[in-house]
PDB file of C-alpha atoms in Angstrom:
ATOM      1  CA  MET A   1     -25.490  54.020 307.066  1.00  0.00           C
ATOM      2  CA  ARG A   2     -22.415  54.949 309.126  1.00  0.00           C
ATOM      3  CA  ALA A   3     -19.976  53.986 306.365  1.00  0.00           C
ATOM      4  CA  PRO A   4     -21.276  56.561 303.829  1.00  0.00           C
ATOM      5  CA  MET A   5     -21.318  59.296 306.475  1.00  0.00           C
ATOM      6  CA  LEU A   6     -17.773  58.395 307.519  1.00  0.00           C
ATOM      7  CA  ALA A   7     -16.644  58.506 303.867  1.00  0.00           C
ATOM      8  CA  VAL A   8     -18.183  61.964 303.427  1.00  0.00           C
ATOM      9  CA  ALA A   9     -16.480  63.209 306.613  1.00  0.00           C
ATOM     10  CA  VAL A  10     -13.102  61.886 305.437  1.00  0.00           C
ATOM     11  CA  LEU A  11     -13.592  63.510 302.022  1.00  0.00           C
ATOM     12  CA  VAL A  12     -14.485  66.878 303.559  1.00  0.00           C
ATOM     13  CA  ALA A  13     -11.448  66.719 305.862  1.00  0.00           C
ATOM     14  CA  ALA A  14      -9.154  65.848 302.946  1.00  0.00           C
ATOM     15  CA  LEU A  15     -10.462  68.770 300.914  1.00  0.00           C
ATOM     16  CA  ALA A  16     -10.026  71.135 303.851  1.00  0.00           C
ATOM     17  CA  LEU A  17      -6.465  70.003 304.477  1.00  0.00           C
ATOM     18  CA  GLY A  18      -5.667  70.213 300.759  1.00  0.00           C
ATOM     19  CA  GLY A  19      -6.416  73.905 300.846  1.00  0.00           C
ATOM     20  CA  CYS A  20      -3.955  74.523 303.666  1.00  0.00           C
ATOM     21  CA  GLY A  21      -0.337  75.374 303.104  1.00  0.00           C
ATOM     22  CA  ASP A  22       1.863  78.332 302.465  1.00  0.00           C
ATOM     23  CA  ASP A  23       0.454  81.357 300.717  1.00  0.00           C
ATOM     24  CA  GLU A  24       3.199  81.527 298.115  1.00  0.00           C
ATOM     25  CA  PRO A  25       1.839  81.486 294.586  1.00  0.00           C
ATOM     26  CA  SER A  26       2.894  78.594 292.441  1.00  0.00           C
ATOM     27  CA  PRO A  27       5.359  79.510 289.708  1.00  0.00           C
ATOM     28  CA  ALA A  28       3.810  80.527 286.407  1.00  0.00           C
ATOM     29  CA  ARG A  29       3.912  77.895 283.739  1.00  0.00           C
ATOM     30  CA  THR A  30       5.170  78.814 280.331  1.00  0.00           C
ATOM     31  CA  ILE A  31       3.305  77.207 277.495  1.00  0.00           C
ATOM     32  CA  PRO A  32       5.651  76.741 274.557  1.00  0.00           C
ATOM     33  CA  PHE A  33       4.580  78.322 271.276  1.00  0.00           C
ATOM     34  CA  GLU A  34       3.421  75.775 268.768  1.00  0.00           C
ATOM     35  CA  PRO A  35       3.210  77.041 265.208  1.00  0.00           C
ATOM     36  CA  PRO A  36      -0.185  76.678 263.535  1.00  0.00           C
ATOM     37  CA  THR A  37      -0.786  73.471 261.616  1.00  0.00           C
ATOM     38  CA  GLU A  38      -3.046  72.425 258.745  1.00  0.00           C
ATOM     39  CA  ARG A  39      -5.680  71.517 261.268  1.00  0.00           C
ATOM     40  CA  GLY A  40      -8.559  73.957 260.968  1.00  0.00           C
ATOM     41  CA  VAL A  41      -7.658  75.379 257.544  1.00  0.00           C
ATOM     42  CA  GLY A  42     -10.221  73.261 255.688  1.00  0.00           C
ATOM     43  CA  GLY A  43     -12.881  73.837 258.327  1.00  0.00           C
ATOM     44  CA  THR A  44     -12.418  77.599 258.183  1.00  0.00           C
ATOM     45  CA  ILE A  45     -12.729  77.640 254.391  1.00  0.00           C
ATOM     46  CA  ARG A  46     -15.709  75.272 254.424  1.00  0.00           C
ATOM     47  CA  ASP A  47     -17.525  77.325 257.086  1.00  0.00           C
ATOM     48  CA  TYR A  48     -16.845  80.563 255.198  1.00  0.00           C
ATOM     49  CA  VAL A  49     -18.108  79.267 251.833  1.00  0.00           C
ATOM     50  CA  ARG A  50     -21.266  77.872 253.436  1.00  0.00           C
ATOM     51  CA  ALA A  51     -21.921  81.117 255.335  1.00  0.00           C
ATOM     52  CA  LEU A  52     -21.402  83.160 252.149  1.00  0.00           C
ATOM     53  CA  ASN A  53     -23.745  80.850 250.229  1.00  0.00           C
ATOM     54  CA  ASP A  54     -26.378  81.497 252.921  1.00  0.00           C
ATOM     55  CA  GLY A  55     -25.693  85.254 252.985  1.00  0.00           C
ATOM     56  CA  ASP A  56     -24.940  84.942 256.702  1.00  0.00           C
ATOM     57  CA  GLY A  57     -22.556  87.765 257.580  1.00  0.00           C
ATOM     58  CA  GLN A  58     -22.565  86.943 261.286  1.00  0.00           C
ATOM     59  CA  ARG A  59     -21.005  83.570 260.485  1.00  0.00           C
ATOM     60  CA  ALA A  60     -18.820  84.642 257.535  1.00  0.00           C
ATOM     61  CA  CYS A  61     -17.199  87.859 258.807  1.00  0.00           C
ATOM     62  CA  PRO A  62     -15.467  86.424 261.911  1.00  0.00           C
ATOM     63  CA  LEU A  63     -13.734  83.948 259.562  1.00  0.00           C
ATOM     64  CA  LEU A  64     -12.145  86.835 257.619  1.00  0.00           C
ATOM     65  CA  ASP A  65      -9.289  89.043 258.813  1.00  0.00           C
ATOM     66  CA  GLU A  66      -9.198  92.754 257.860  1.00  0.00           C
ATOM     67  CA  ASN A  67      -7.746  92.014 254.415  1.00  0.00           C
ATOM     68  CA  GLY A  68     -10.282  89.271 253.809  1.00  0.00           C
ATOM     69  CA  GLN A  69     -13.149  91.596 254.668  1.00  0.00           C
ATOM     70  CA  ALA A  70     -11.743  94.279 252.358  1.00  0.00           C
ATOM     71  CA  SER A  71     -11.422  91.675 249.591  1.00  0.00           C
ATOM     72  CA  LEU A  72     -15.028  90.597 249.978  1.00  0.00           C
ATOM     73  CA  ILE A  73     -16.306  94.179 250.084  1.00  0.00           C
ATOM     74  CA  SER A  74     -14.289  95.008 246.944  1.00  0.00           C
ATOM     75  CA  PHE A  75     -16.598  92.706 244.977  1.00  0.00           C
ATOM     76  CA  LEU A  76     -19.318  95.340 245.375  1.00  0.00           C
ATOM     77  CA  PRO A  77     -19.500  98.560 243.354  1.00  0.00           C
ATOM     78  CA  SER A  78     -17.351 101.347 244.812  1.00  0.00           C
ATOM     79  CA  SER A  79     -20.410 103.228 246.097  1.00  0.00           C
ATOM     80  CA  ASN A  80     -21.118 100.312 248.502  1.00  0.00           C
ATOM     81  CA  ARG A  81     -17.650  99.859 249.982  1.00  0.00           C
ATOM     82  CA  ALA A  82     -18.265 101.781 253.199  1.00  0.00           C
ATOM     83  CA  ILE A  83     -20.766  99.225 254.494  1.00  0.00           C
ATOM     84  CA  PRO A  84     -20.176  96.756 257.330  1.00  0.00           C
ATOM     85  CA  CYS A  85     -18.931  93.285 256.464  1.00  0.00           C
ATOM     86  CA  GLU A  86     -22.205  91.610 257.513  1.00  0.00           C
ATOM     87  CA  THR A  87     -24.180  93.748 255.063  1.00  0.00           C
ATOM     88  CA  ALA A  88     -21.605  93.148 252.317  1.00  0.00           C
ATOM     89  CA  VAL A  89     -21.954  89.365 252.741  1.00  0.00           C
ATOM     90  CA  LYS A  90     -25.724  89.604 252.185  1.00  0.00           C
ATOM     91  CA  ARG A  91     -25.295  91.740 249.062  1.00  0.00           C
ATOM     92  CA  VAL A  92     -22.451  89.673 247.627  1.00  0.00           C
ATOM     93  CA  ALA A  93     -24.394  86.445 248.231  1.00  0.00           C
ATOM     94  CA  ARG A  94     -27.233  87.770 246.058  1.00  0.00           C
ATOM     95  CA  GLN A  95     -24.816  88.566 243.208  1.00  0.00           C
ATOM     96  CA  VAL A  96     -22.693  85.412 243.054  1.00  0.00           C
ATOM     97  CA  VAL A  97     -23.168  81.811 242.028  1.00  0.00           C
ATOM     98  CA  PRO A  98     -23.252  79.732 245.215  1.00  0.00           C
ATOM     99  CA  LEU A  99     -20.512  77.158 245.514  1.00  0.00           C
ATOM    100  CA  ARG A 100     -22.466  74.158 246.839  1.00  0.00           C
ATOM    101  CA  ARG A 101     -20.295  71.146 246.003  1.00  0.00           C
ATOM    102  CA  PHE A 102     -16.579  71.731 246.422  1.00  0.00           C
ATOM    103  CA  ARG A 103     -13.447  70.259 247.872  1.00  0.00           C
ATOM    104  CA  ILE A 104     -10.387  71.813 249.459  1.00  0.00           C
ATOM    105  CA  GLU A 105      -7.032  70.726 248.080  1.00  0.00           C
ATOM    106  CA  ARG A 106      -3.328  71.536 248.309  1.00  0.00           C
ATOM    107  CA  VAL A 107      -3.328  72.896 251.849  1.00  0.00           C
ATOM    108  CA  LYS A 108       0.125  74.229 252.735  1.00  0.00           C
ATOM    109  CA  VAL A 109       1.149  75.867 255.988  1.00  0.00           C
ATOM    110  CA  SER A 110       4.199  78.094 256.328  1.00  0.00           C
ATOM    111  CA  GLY A 111       4.539  79.609 259.793  1.00  0.00           C
ATOM    112  CA  ARG A 112       1.419  81.628 260.499  1.00  0.00           C
ATOM    113  CA  SER A 113       0.216  81.606 256.874  1.00  0.00           C
ATOM    114  CA  ALA A 114      -1.528  78.944 254.843  1.00  0.00           C
ATOM    115  CA  THR A 115      -2.708  78.502 251.286  1.00  0.00           C
ATOM    116  CA  ALA A 116      -5.294  76.151 249.851  1.00  0.00           C
ATOM    117  CA  GLU A 117      -7.243  75.620 246.659  1.00  0.00           C
ATOM    118  CA  VAL A 118     -11.021  75.381 246.422  1.00  0.00           C
ATOM    119  CA  LYS A 119     -12.317  73.296 243.504  1.00  0.00           C
ATOM    120  CA  ALA A 120     -15.945  72.855 242.514  1.00  0.00           C
ATOM    121  CA  ILE A 121     -17.226  69.352 241.945  1.00  0.00           C
ATOM    122  CA  GLY A 122     -19.057  68.924 238.659  1.00  0.00           C
ATOM    123  CA  ARG A 123     -18.188  72.253 237.040  1.00  0.00           C
ATOM    124  CA  PRO A 124     -15.035  74.140 236.133  1.00  0.00           C
ATOM    125  CA  TYR A 125     -14.080  76.302 239.086  1.00  0.00           C
ATOM    126  CA  SER A 126     -10.853  76.604 241.010  1.00  0.00           C
ATOM    127  CA  SER A 127      -9.592  79.395 243.243  1.00  0.00           C
ATOM    128  CA  GLY A 128      -6.781  79.938 245.692  1.00  0.00           C
ATOM    129  CA  VAL A 129      -7.290  80.971 249.310  1.00  0.00           C
ATOM    130  CA  LEU A 130      -4.786  82.660 251.629  1.00  0.00           C
ATOM    131  CA  LEU A 131      -5.168  82.353 255.399  1.00  0.00           C
ATOM    132  CA  SER A 132      -3.363  83.757 258.431  1.00  0.00           C
ATOM    133  CA  ASN A 133      -3.219  82.687 262.051  1.00  0.00           C
ATOM    134  CA  ARG A 134      -2.298  85.254 264.693  1.00  0.00           C
ATOM    135  CA  GLY A 135      -3.030  82.908 267.568  1.00  0.00           C
ATOM    136  CA  ASP A 136      -6.828  83.207 267.391  1.00  0.00           C
ATOM    137  CA  GLY A 137      -7.389  80.495 264.800  1.00  0.00           C
ATOM    138  CA  TRP A 138      -7.254  80.533 261.024  1.00  0.00           C
ATOM    139  CA  LYS A 139      -8.720  83.607 259.317  1.00  0.00           C
ATOM    140  CA  ILE A 140      -9.106  84.081 255.584  1.00  0.00           C
ATOM    141  CA  SER A 141      -6.933  86.917 254.253  1.00  0.00           C
ATOM    142  CA  PHE A 142      -7.739  86.409 250.583  1.00  0.00           C
ATOM    143  CA  PRO A 143     -11.053  84.598 249.991  1.00  0.00           C
ATOM    144  CA  PRO A 144     -11.749  82.381 246.994  1.00  0.00           C
ATOM    145  CA  GLY A 145     -12.659  84.206 243.798  1.00  0.00           C
ATOM    146  CA  LEU A 146     -16.333  84.768 243.168  1.00  0.00           C
ATOM    147  CA  GLU A 147     -18.364  84.147 240.052  1.00  0.00           C
ATOM    148  CA  SER A 148     -21.147  86.643 239.454  1.00  0.00           C
ATOM    149  CA  LYS A 149     -24.542  85.390 238.338  1.00  0.00           C
ATOM    150  CA  SER A 150     -24.001  87.282 235.080  1.00  0.00           C
ATOM    151  CA  GLY A 151     -21.248  84.768 234.259  1.00  0.00           C
ATOM    152  CA  ASN A 152     -18.263  87.025 234.847  1.00  0.00           C
ATOM    153  CA  ARG A 153     -15.773  85.721 237.367  1.00  0.00           C
ATOM    154  CA  LYS A 154     -14.451  88.563 239.425  1.00  0.00           C
ATOM    155  CA  PRO A 155     -11.753  87.742 241.974  1.00  0.00           C
ATOM    156  CA  PRO A 156     -11.343  90.043 244.953  1.00  0.00           C
ATOM    157  CA  ARG A 157      -8.960  92.914 244.219  1.00  0.00           C
ATOM    158  CA  ALA A 158      -7.705  93.819 247.680  1.00  0.00           C
ATOM    159  CA  VAL A 159      -4.072  93.068 248.373  1.00  0.00           C
ATOM    160  CA  PRO A 160      -2.708  93.120 251.923  1.00  0.00           C
ATOM    161  CA  GLY A 161      -1.202  96.513 252.689  1.00  0.00           C
ATOM    162  CA  VAL A 162      -2.524  98.140 249.518  1.00  0.00           C
ATOM    163  CA  PRO A 163      -5.633 100.361 249.701  1.00  0.00           C
ATOM    164  CA  LEU A 164      -8.589  99.445 247.529  1.00  0.00           C
ATOM    165  CA  GLU A 165      -8.533 101.089 244.140  1.00  0.00           C
ATOM    166  CA  LYS A 166     -11.150 103.771 243.438  1.00  0.00           C
ATOM    167  CA  GLU A 167     -13.517 103.168 240.569  1.00  0.00           C
TER     168      GLU A 167
END
């Protein structure tokens, strides 16, 4: 019984002494910048497509940067373009063919930008995706093109730095 109590006393004393010392702050550590890699690109695209299929704006919108959100909203008629991203996801999801079986190919990273291609499995569909990484993870800047349920494929029209065209 004495041995465990002695061990606890020694541990407490060691912790108390470890906290003693000079009050000078330790020097700040610099973490070197590591450029973004391919890691996470596929996951971001996969999560976005699944959230869009489900009409879940709370999951889809954080995966889009400002340009990506504008691109998604541009799929809607011009009278609906002043709505929040979450609402746009719900409306777009009702108008497009869900992309259930797909694969992500040709992922290429260049600095803080990445491109990839989304291909449907079992039907003809292929679309490019542009992503950016500003240090907070990969965000989609130009989402994959969408196919409306009426059969017309309508890719997003927003281009970074260019305002949406008026219809």
